[in-house]
């Protein structure tokens, strides 16, 4: 199974917490490269399929990525045979033998400065009879030539003069990295010893790493600062460790004489003051002399920064407070800011791993950063993963059909480790002959079954601590961290949660906890979703010995949970989803059975009281689909409860950009019985034969590829069932004919009493004959508004005919 994912790249554009799970098989990344149209010249179809929808446009010679292994090898052989040109240097076979596509581009640009690199590439492609690639090379050269700046670097970098003991220390450092990171990377099961989880194709990971520092347009120079951003769980830490492992094995840009160092937040926060020399020396068995020699060659430094999300708000914004002296002891905030801003060691290459929430704070401190976004498994990759995991086709069809029928669960599978976890749970239940719909009434139920299998179920007699008390301590720690945005815990935090050394060792052994890299006394949940789940579980647990037998949620915390994230990402989104899911009666019963604990539904009334007071559904920003409350209510799936909350909802603003938005909105809108106004933005193509999932799917209908179309039909049914609905505003939308037809049909129903129909900035395809006919067939429509929208001639004729029709009762046209 490849290392899939989607990676979008920008340069310096504006877009929580502990390190991501450090095991390689769960990292998710791939290069997304932009091409104007698919290539055909003997390229690997697998590569072409992986990258043809990229948004990145600033890397140079991206066509090299599309070469098959055979053609890349042939290109390298011809490059070695290429005679030196004035101003260039000869590349040896030793340098090219193991070089991958991105590294070949590096060598070309360094050894053949300026336009020479493109001229040599063009000549080699001509010898290979790759006419289309020759054309692409020429087009790219013409495009970037006015801004092209040859690298001011000497390809023949000089080795440091090291003493024998210093060379030994550097060799020991590499070996230590290989021992530490290869052990993590090679584990093919997580957690425990499952043998049914595997990857067969490392193609994408091998393609991505050498292109991480690909020279960028328009100058054609390697970026000196690269920022990889993504939400938690998408493998940023895994990627950082893979870079370090490849460097230790001399595979990562092997022609570069880089010395690579990985820094986690905890390393720089251990001391109040420290120098960069001391920081490096600690990694080199304490050798300050060796550290100084390495640092003195700043252009050969590769520095990786990870886990600094919580510290970006404390960076120093006064330039005069920063330091250029790497031997000077300074506060950690000064040291970090000096390094990130290039005030210290301006020649070093930096790779920074961040969560989305930190980019805004960090961006002003960076010089010309290249921003890369990690987005996890794409839809087809999730589908292919299921088919690889379930080797039996009928089992794969059953599992995939079930998961795709629950779009919240399917969207969670964007995270590779959760995709594996879901497959593992489904397979276990299918082998038992269980009914998946009954066993997993919602996405939360999958986590209930999986995490209960990890949690130690034996009652502990030490200090009279019961199983429920142990579970309470774990949940208290998780919840405290979520409210305070803390994902790393020290011994004192665990003690306050009444977790002792035995508890800690137990949770470490079953992979609920993990030790933080670089500090054996700091701990985090093995995966952020574990912390989110156990935090939610705290508010469902029953404590019989207490006067109030459950942990009460106050109004403020409920509002934080169900608030729409707006332009900022709400780090409590997943915790809220789990809480509502756990309050589902079937799921709550499963918690009692598998966790062997008592459950209280006392907070259900609090959620009902607070959420029901929100008469209007939060309008989402253009970056989000539906209100957070809608997602939560879809997860609880109890009609009486949902109806009580949404009964007074008078206006809803929805952005439909994913299949999940359609399913969730269709479910919730039917309970908004007093809905009067609906503002709708649709950017999802919803065809009757849905192409959302390119892989072959099981059956048609709700079990197969037409399910999104059927959800859209359910969505539009509110226009005939909700007679109070008077206003529909469609804005910023692109709709296909099939979805417009479903909408038009619903608006023509006798029970549809819509009075105002508004279109603002919509695609011309939205206004077609079917929609215009609504003016004649809906007797209640009085107002039509069309703004910032192209109205084609034929549609204008339909409109004129409709306005003249005796059954058209329109009173206002704007």
CSV table of C-alpha atoms in Angstrom, one decimal, residues 4-384:
chain,number,residue,atom,x,y,z
A,4,UNK,CA,-0.9,8.2,-0.1
A,5,UNK,CA,-2.3,11.6,0.7
A,6,UNK,CA,-2.6,15.0,-1.0
A,7,UNK,CA,-0.1,17.7,-0.7
A,8,UNK,CA,-0.8,21.2,-2.0
A,9,UNK,CA,2.0,23.7,-2.3
A,10,UNK,CA,2.1,27.5,-2.2
A,11,UNK,CA,4.7,30.1,-1.7
A,12,UNK,CA,4.3,32.5,1.2
A,13,UNK,CA,0.5,32.4,1.2
A,14,UNK,CA,-1.8,32.7,4.2
A,15,UNK,CA,-4.0,29.7,4.8
A,16,UNK,CA,-2.9,21.6,17.7
A,17,UNK,CA,-0.1,20.5,19.7
A,18,UNK,CA,1.9,17.4,20.4
A,19,UNK,CA,3.8,15.5,17.8
A,20,UNK,CA,1.9,13.3,15.4
A,21,UNK,CA,2.1,9.6,15.7
A,22,UNK,CA,5.7,8.8,14.8
A,23,UNK,CA,5.3,5.6,12.9
A,24,UNK,CA,6.1,5.8,9.2
A,25,UNK,CA,3.3,3.6,7.8
A,26,UNK,CA,0.8,6.1,9.0
A,27,UNK,CA,2.3,9.2,7.5
A,28,UNK,CA,0.3,10.6,4.6
A,29,UNK,CA,1.9,12.7,2.0
A,30,UNK,CA,2.4,12.9,-1.7
A,31,UNK,CA,3.5,15.5,-4.1
A,32,UNK,CA,0.8,17.4,-5.9
A,33,UNK,CA,2.3,18.8,-9.0
A,34,UNK,CA,0.6,20.9,-11.6
A,35,UNK,CA,0.5,20.2,-15.3
A,36,UNK,CA,-1.6,21.8,-17.9
A,37,UNK,CA,-2.7,18.5,-19.4
A,38,UNK,CA,-1.8,14.8,-18.9
A,39,UNK,CA,1.5,13.6,-20.3
A,40,UNK,CA,1.6,10.7,-22.7
A,41,UNK,CA,5.3,10.2,-23.6
A,42,UNK,CA,6.0,6.7,-22.1
A,43,UNK,CA,5.2,7.9,-18.6
A,44,UNK,CA,4.2,5.7,-15.8
A,45,UNK,CA,0.4,5.7,-15.7
A,46,UNK,CA,0.5,5.2,-11.9
A,47,UNK,CA,2.4,8.4,-11.5
A,48,UNK,CA,0.2,10.3,-13.9
A,49,UNK,CA,-2.9,9.3,-12.0
A,50,UNK,CA,-1.4,10.3,-8.7
A,51,UNK,CA,-0.4,13.9,-9.6
A,52,UNK,CA,-2.5,15.2,-12.4
A,53,UNK,CA,-4.8,17.3,-10.2
A,54,UNK,CA,-2.2,19.3,-8.4
A,55,UNK,CA,-2.5,22.9,-7.5
A,56,UNK,CA,1.3,23.5,-7.2
A,57,UNK,CA,2.8,25.5,-9.9
A,58,UNK,CA,6.1,26.9,-8.6
A,59,UNK,CA,8.5,24.0,-8.8
A,60,UNK,CA,10.9,23.8,-11.7
A,61,UNK,CA,11.2,20.8,-14.1
A,62,UNK,CA,8.1,19.1,-12.6
A,63,UNK,CA,7.9,16.9,-15.7
A,64,UNK,CA,10.9,15.0,-14.3
A,65,UNK,CA,8.6,13.5,-11.7
A,66,UNK,CA,6.5,11.9,-14.4
A,67,UNK,CA,9.4,9.9,-15.9
A,68,UNK,CA,9.1,6.1,-15.4
A,69,UNK,CA,12.0,4.4,-13.6
A,70,UNK,CA,13.4,3.2,-16.9
A,71,UNK,CA,13.3,6.6,-18.5
A,72,UNK,CA,14.8,8.3,-15.5
A,73,UNK,CA,17.6,5.8,-15.5
A,74,UNK,CA,18.2,6.4,-19.2
A,75,UNK,CA,18.1,10.2,-18.6
A,76,UNK,CA,20.9,9.9,-16.0
A,77,UNK,CA,23.0,7.7,-18.2
A,78,UNK,CA,22.8,10.3,-21.0
A,79,UNK,CA,23.5,13.1,-18.5
A,80,UNK,CA,26.8,11.5,-17.4
A,81,UNK,CA,27.8,11.3,-21.1
A,82,UNK,CA,26.9,15.0,-21.6
A,83,UNK,CA,30.1,17.0,-22.4
A,84,UNK,CA,30.8,20.0,-20.1
A,85,UNK,CA,29.7,23.4,-21.5
A,86,UNK,CA,31.2,26.8,-20.8
A,87,UNK,CA,30.5,27.6,-17.2
A,88,UNK,CA,29.3,24.1,-16.2
A,89,UNK,CA,30.9,21.1,-14.5
A,90,UNK,CA,30.8,17.4,-15.2
A,91,UNK,CA,28.4,15.3,-13.2
A,92,UNK,CA,29.7,11.8,-12.2
A,93,UNK,CA,27.8,8.5,-12.2
A,94,UNK,CA,28.5,8.2,-8.5
A,95,UNK,CA,26.4,11.3,-7.9
A,96,UNK,CA,23.6,10.2,-10.2
A,97,UNK,CA,23.5,6.5,-9.5
A,98,UNK,CA,21.0,6.6,-6.6
A,99,UNK,CA,19.6,10.1,-7.3
A,100,UNK,CA,15.9,10.4,-7.6
A,101,UNK,CA,13.9,12.8,-9.8
A,102,UNK,CA,14.1,15.9,-7.5
A,103,UNK,CA,17.8,15.2,-6.8
A,104,UNK,CA,18.5,15.0,-10.5
A,105,UNK,CA,16.9,18.4,-10.9
A,106,UNK,CA,19.1,19.8,-8.1
A,107,UNK,CA,22.3,18.5,-9.7
A,108,UNK,CA,21.2,19.9,-13.1
A,109,UNK,CA,20.7,23.4,-11.8
A,110,UNK,CA,23.8,23.4,-9.7
A,111,UNK,CA,26.2,21.9,-12.3
A,112,UNK,CA,24.6,23.7,-15.3
A,113,UNK,CA,23.9,27.2,-14.1
A,114,UNK,CA,21.1,29.3,-15.5
A,115,UNK,CA,19.6,28.4,-18.8
A,116,UNK,CA,22.2,25.7,-19.4
A,117,UNK,CA,20.2,23.3,-17.2
A,118,UNK,CA,17.2,23.5,-19.5
A,119,UNK,CA,19.3,23.3,-22.6
A,120,UNK,CA,21.0,20.1,-21.4
A,121,UNK,CA,17.6,18.7,-20.4
A,122,UNK,CA,16.1,19.6,-23.8
A,123,UNK,CA,19.0,17.9,-25.6
A,124,UNK,CA,18.7,14.7,-23.5
A,125,UNK,CA,14.9,14.5,-24.0
A,126,UNK,CA,15.5,14.9,-27.8
A,127,UNK,CA,17.9,11.9,-27.7
A,128,UNK,CA,15.2,10.0,-25.9
A,129,UNK,CA,12.7,10.9,-28.6
A,130,UNK,CA,10.5,12.7,-26.0
A,131,UNK,CA,9.1,15.4,-28.3
A,132,UNK,CA,6.4,16.5,-25.9
A,133,UNK,CA,8.8,16.8,-23.0
A,134,UNK,CA,11.1,18.9,-25.2
A,135,UNK,CA,8.3,21.3,-25.8
A,136,UNK,CA,7.6,21.5,-22.1
A,137,UNK,CA,11.2,22.3,-21.3
A,138,UNK,CA,11.3,25.0,-23.9
A,139,UNK,CA,8.0,26.5,-22.7
A,140,UNK,CA,9.2,26.5,-19.1
A,141,UNK,CA,12.5,28.1,-20.0
A,142,UNK,CA,10.8,30.9,-21.9
A,143,UNK,CA,8.5,31.5,-19.0
A,144,UNK,CA,11.2,31.8,-16.3
A,145,UNK,CA,14.1,33.2,-18.2
A,146,UNK,CA,13.5,36.8,-17.4
A,147,UNK,CA,13.8,36.1,-13.6
A,148,UNK,CA,16.2,33.2,-13.7
A,149,UNK,CA,19.0,33.6,-11.1
A,150,UNK,CA,21.7,30.9,-11.1
A,151,UNK,CA,22.5,29.4,-7.8
A,152,UNK,CA,25.4,31.2,-6.1
A,153,UNK,CA,26.8,27.9,-4.9
A,154,UNK,CA,29.8,25.9,-5.5
A,155,UNK,CA,28.7,22.3,-6.4
A,156,UNK,CA,32.0,21.0,-5.2
A,157,UNK,CA,31.4,21.6,-1.6
A,158,UNK,CA,34.4,20.9,0.7
A,159,UNK,CA,34.3,18.4,3.5
A,160,UNK,CA,35.1,19.6,7.0
A,161,UNK,CA,38.5,18.9,8.4
A,162,UNK,CA,37.6,16.6,11.3
A,163,UNK,CA,39.8,14.8,13.8
A,164,UNK,CA,39.5,11.1,14.0
A,165,UNK,CA,37.4,11.2,17.2
A,166,UNK,CA,35.1,13.8,15.7
A,167,UNK,CA,34.5,11.7,12.7
A,168,UNK,CA,33.7,8.8,15.0
A,169,UNK,CA,31.2,11.0,16.9
A,170,UNK,CA,29.5,12.1,13.7
A,171,UNK,CA,29.3,8.4,12.5
A,172,UNK,CA,27.9,7.4,15.9
A,173,UNK,CA,25.3,10.2,15.5
A,174,UNK,CA,24.2,8.8,12.2
A,175,UNK,CA,24.0,5.2,13.5
A,176,UNK,CA,22.0,6.3,16.5
A,177,UNK,CA,19.5,8.0,14.2
A,178,UNK,CA,19.3,4.8,12.1
A,179,UNK,CA,18.7,2.6,15.1
A,180,UNK,CA,16.1,4.9,16.6
A,181,UNK,CA,14.1,5.9,13.5
A,182,UNK,CA,14.3,2.7,11.4
A,183,UNK,CA,12.8,0.8,14.3
A,184,UNK,CA,9.8,3.1,14.3
A,185,UNK,CA,9.5,3.3,10.6
A,186,UNK,CA,9.7,-0.4,10.0
A,187,UNK,CA,6.9,-1.3,12.4
A,188,UNK,CA,4.2,-2.4,10.0
A,189,UNK,CA,1.5,-2.8,12.6
A,190,UNK,CA,0.1,-0.3,15.0
A,191,UNK,CA,-0.4,-0.7,17.8
A,192,UNK,CA,0.6,-4.2,18.9
A,193,UNK,CA,1.5,-7.1,16.7
A,194,UNK,CA,-1.2,-7.1,14.0
A,195,UNK,CA,0.2,-8.6,10.9
A,196,UNK,CA,-2.7,-7.8,8.6
A,197,UNK,CA,-1.6,-4.2,8.1
A,198,UNK,CA,0.9,-3.6,5.3
A,199,UNK,CA,2.2,-1.4,2.6
A,200,UNK,CA,3.3,-2.8,-0.8
A,201,UNK,CA,4.3,0.3,-2.7
A,202,UNK,CA,6.5,3.1,-1.3
A,203,UNK,CA,6.4,5.0,-4.6
A,204,UNK,CA,4.9,8.2,-3.3
A,205,UNK,CA,7.1,8.5,-0.3
A,206,UNK,CA,10.1,7.9,-2.5
A,207,UNK,CA,8.9,10.5,-5.0
A,208,UNK,CA,8.0,13.1,-2.4
A,209,UNK,CA,11.2,13.3,-0.3
A,210,UNK,CA,13.6,14.3,-3.1
A,211,UNK,CA,11.2,17.0,-4.3
A,212,UNK,CA,10.8,18.5,-0.8
A,213,UNK,CA,13.5,21.1,-1.6
A,214,UNK,CA,12.9,21.3,-5.4
A,215,UNK,CA,14.1,24.6,-6.8
A,216,UNK,CA,11.2,27.1,-7.2
A,217,UNK,CA,10.1,29.5,-9.8
A,218,UNK,CA,10.6,32.3,-10.8
A,219,UNK,CA,14.3,32.4,-9.8
A,220,UNK,CA,14.9,28.7,-10.2
A,221,UNK,CA,16.5,28.5,-6.7
A,222,UNK,CA,16.2,26.0,-3.9
A,223,UNK,CA,14.0,27.3,-1.0
A,224,UNK,CA,16.0,27.8,2.1
A,225,UNK,CA,12.9,27.6,4.3
A,226,UNK,CA,10.1,25.0,3.8
A,227,UNK,CA,7.0,24.9,6.0
A,228,UNK,CA,4.9,21.7,6.0
A,229,UNK,CA,1.5,22.4,7.5
A,230,UNK,CA,-1.4,20.1,8.2
A,231,UNK,CA,-3.9,19.1,10.8
A,232,UNK,CA,-3.0,16.7,13.6
A,233,UNK,CA,-2.7,13.0,12.6
A,234,UNK,CA,-1.5,13.6,9.0
A,235,UNK,CA,2.0,12.4,9.6
A,236,UNK,CA,4.2,15.5,9.9
A,237,UNK,CA,6.4,14.0,12.6
A,238,UNK,CA,6.6,10.7,10.6
A,239,UNK,CA,7.8,12.7,7.7
A,240,UNK,CA,10.4,14.6,9.8
A,241,UNK,CA,11.8,11.3,11.1
A,242,UNK,CA,11.8,9.8,7.6
A,243,UNK,CA,13.9,12.8,6.4
A,244,UNK,CA,16.3,12.2,9.3
A,245,UNK,CA,16.5,8.5,8.6
A,246,UNK,CA,17.2,9.0,4.9
A,247,UNK,CA,19.9,11.6,5.7
A,248,UNK,CA,21.5,9.2,8.2
A,249,UNK,CA,21.5,6.5,5.5
A,250,UNK,CA,23.0,9.0,3.0
A,251,UNK,CA,19.9,8.9,0.7
A,252,UNK,CA,18.4,12.4,1.2
A,253,UNK,CA,20.1,14.7,-1.3
A,254,UNK,CA,23.2,12.5,-1.1
A,255,UNK,CA,25.3,14.9,-3.2
A,256,UNK,CA,24.8,17.6,-0.6
A,257,UNK,CA,27.2,17.7,2.3
A,258,UNK,CA,24.4,18.5,4.8
A,259,UNK,CA,24.5,17.8,8.5
A,260,UNK,CA,20.9,17.3,9.6
A,261,UNK,CA,19.5,17.9,13.1
A,262,UNK,CA,15.9,17.4,14.3
A,263,UNK,CA,14.5,19.6,17.1
A,264,UNK,CA,11.4,19.0,19.0
A,265,UNK,CA,9.8,21.7,21.1
A,266,UNK,CA,10.6,20.0,24.4
A,267,UNK,CA,14.4,20.0,23.6
A,268,UNK,CA,14.5,23.8,23.4
A,269,UNK,CA,12.2,24.3,26.4
A,270,UNK,CA,14.2,22.2,28.9
A,271,UNK,CA,16.5,25.1,29.9
A,272,UNK,CA,15.8,28.8,30.5
A,273,UNK,CA,18.9,29.8,28.5
A,274,UNK,CA,21.1,27.9,26.1
A,275,UNK,CA,23.3,28.4,23.1
A,276,UNK,CA,22.8,26.8,19.7
A,277,UNK,CA,26.3,25.2,20.1
A,278,UNK,CA,25.1,23.5,23.3
A,279,UNK,CA,22.0,22.3,21.6
A,280,UNK,CA,24.0,20.7,18.8
A,281,UNK,CA,26.7,19.4,21.1
A,282,UNK,CA,24.1,17.4,23.1
A,283,UNK,CA,23.3,15.5,19.9
A,284,UNK,CA,27.0,14.8,19.3
A,285,UNK,CA,27.9,13.1,22.6
A,286,UNK,CA,28.6,16.5,24.1
A,287,UNK,CA,31.4,17.5,21.7
A,288,UNK,CA,31.3,21.3,21.6
A,289,UNK,CA,34.3,21.5,19.3
A,290,UNK,CA,32.6,19.3,16.7
A,291,UNK,CA,29.4,21.3,17.1
A,292,UNK,CA,31.3,24.5,16.4
A,293,UNK,CA,32.9,23.1,13.3
A,294,UNK,CA,29.5,21.9,11.9
A,295,UNK,CA,27.8,25.2,12.7
A,296,UNK,CA,30.6,27.2,11.1
A,297,UNK,CA,29.5,25.8,7.7
A,298,UNK,CA,26.0,27.1,7.9
A,299,UNK,CA,25.2,26.4,4.2
A,300,UNK,CA,25.7,22.7,5.0
A,301,UNK,CA,23.2,22.7,7.9
A,302,UNK,CA,19.7,21.1,7.5
A,303,UNK,CA,17.6,21.9,10.5
A,304,UNK,CA,14.2,20.3,11.1
A,305,UNK,CA,11.8,21.9,13.6
A,306,UNK,CA,8.7,20.0,14.9
A,307,UNK,CA,6.1,20.4,17.6
A,308,UNK,CA,6.4,24.2,18.1
A,309,UNK,CA,2.7,24.9,17.7
A,310,UNK,CA,2.3,26.2,21.3
A,311,UNK,CA,5.4,28.4,21.1
A,312,UNK,CA,4.8,30.4,17.9
A,313,UNK,CA,2.7,33.0,19.8
A,314,UNK,CA,5.8,33.7,22.1
A,315,UNK,CA,8.3,34.5,19.3
A,316,UNK,CA,10.3,37.7,19.7
A,317,UNK,CA,9.2,40.4,17.3
A,318,UNK,CA,11.9,43.0,18.2
A,319,UNK,CA,14.9,42.5,15.8
A,320,UNK,CA,17.2,44.2,18.3
A,321,UNK,CA,16.5,41.4,20.8
A,322,UNK,CA,17.6,38.6,18.5
A,323,UNK,CA,21.1,37.1,18.3
A,324,UNK,CA,23.5,36.2,15.6
A,325,UNK,CA,26.0,34.5,17.9
A,326,UNK,CA,25.4,30.7,18.0
A,327,UNK,CA,27.7,30.4,21.0
A,328,UNK,CA,25.8,32.9,23.1
A,329,UNK,CA,23.4,31.6,25.8
A,330,UNK,CA,20.0,33.2,25.2
A,331,UNK,CA,16.4,32.5,26.3
A,332,UNK,CA,14.9,29.7,24.2
A,333,UNK,CA,12.4,32.1,22.6
A,334,UNK,CA,15.2,34.3,21.4
A,335,UNK,CA,17.1,31.3,20.1
A,336,UNK,CA,14.1,29.9,18.3
A,337,UNK,CA,13.2,33.3,16.7
A,338,UNK,CA,16.8,33.9,15.7
A,339,UNK,CA,17.0,30.6,13.9
A,340,UNK,CA,13.6,30.8,12.2
A,341,UNK,CA,14.0,34.4,11.1
A,342,UNK,CA,17.6,33.6,9.7
A,343,UNK,CA,19.1,36.2,12.0
A,344,UNK,CA,21.3,33.4,13.2
A,345,UNK,CA,22.8,31.1,10.5
A,346,UNK,CA,21.2,32.7,7.4
A,347,UNK,CA,22.7,30.1,5.1
A,348,UNK,CA,21.1,27.1,6.8
A,349,UNK,CA,18.2,25.2,5.2
A,350,UNK,CA,15.1,24.9,7.5
A,351,UNK,CA,12.2,22.5,7.3
A,352,UNK,CA,9.4,23.4,9.7
A,353,UNK,CA,6.5,21.1,10.6
A,354,UNK,CA,3.4,23.0,11.8
A,355,UNK,CA,-0.3,22.7,12.3
A,356,UNK,CA,-2.6,25.1,10.5
A,357,UNK,CA,-3.3,27.2,13.6
A,358,UNK,CA,0.3,28.3,13.9
A,359,UNK,CA,1.0,29.5,10.4
A,360,UNK,CA,-0.4,33.0,10.9
A,361,UNK,CA,1.8,33.6,13.9
A,362,UNK,CA,4.9,32.1,12.3
A,363,UNK,CA,4.7,33.6,8.8
A,364,UNK,CA,5.9,37.2,9.6
A,365,UNK,CA,9.2,35.8,11.0
A,366,UNK,CA,10.1,33.7,7.9
A,367,UNK,CA,12.1,34.8,4.9
A,368,UNK,CA,10.6,33.6,1.5
A,369,UNK,CA,9.1,30.4,2.9
A,370,UNK,CA,7.8,27.7,0.6
A,371,UNK,CA,4.5,26.5,2.1
A,372,UNK,CA,3.4,22.9,1.7
A,373,UNK,CA,0.0,21.5,2.9
A,374,UNK,CA,-0.5,17.9,3.9
A,375,UNK,CA,-4.1,16.7,3.5
A,376,UNK,CA,-4.0,13.0,4.1
A,377,UNK,CA,-5.7,10.2,2.1
A,378,UNK,CA,-7.7,11.3,-0.9
A,379,UNK,CA,-11.1,9.7,-1.6
A,380,UNK,CA,-9.8,7.2,-4.2
A,381,UNK,CA,-6.8,6.4,-2.0
A,382,UNK,CA,-9.2,5.5,0.9
A,383,UNK,CA,-11.1,3.3,-1.4
A,384,UNK,CA,-8.0,1.6,-2.7
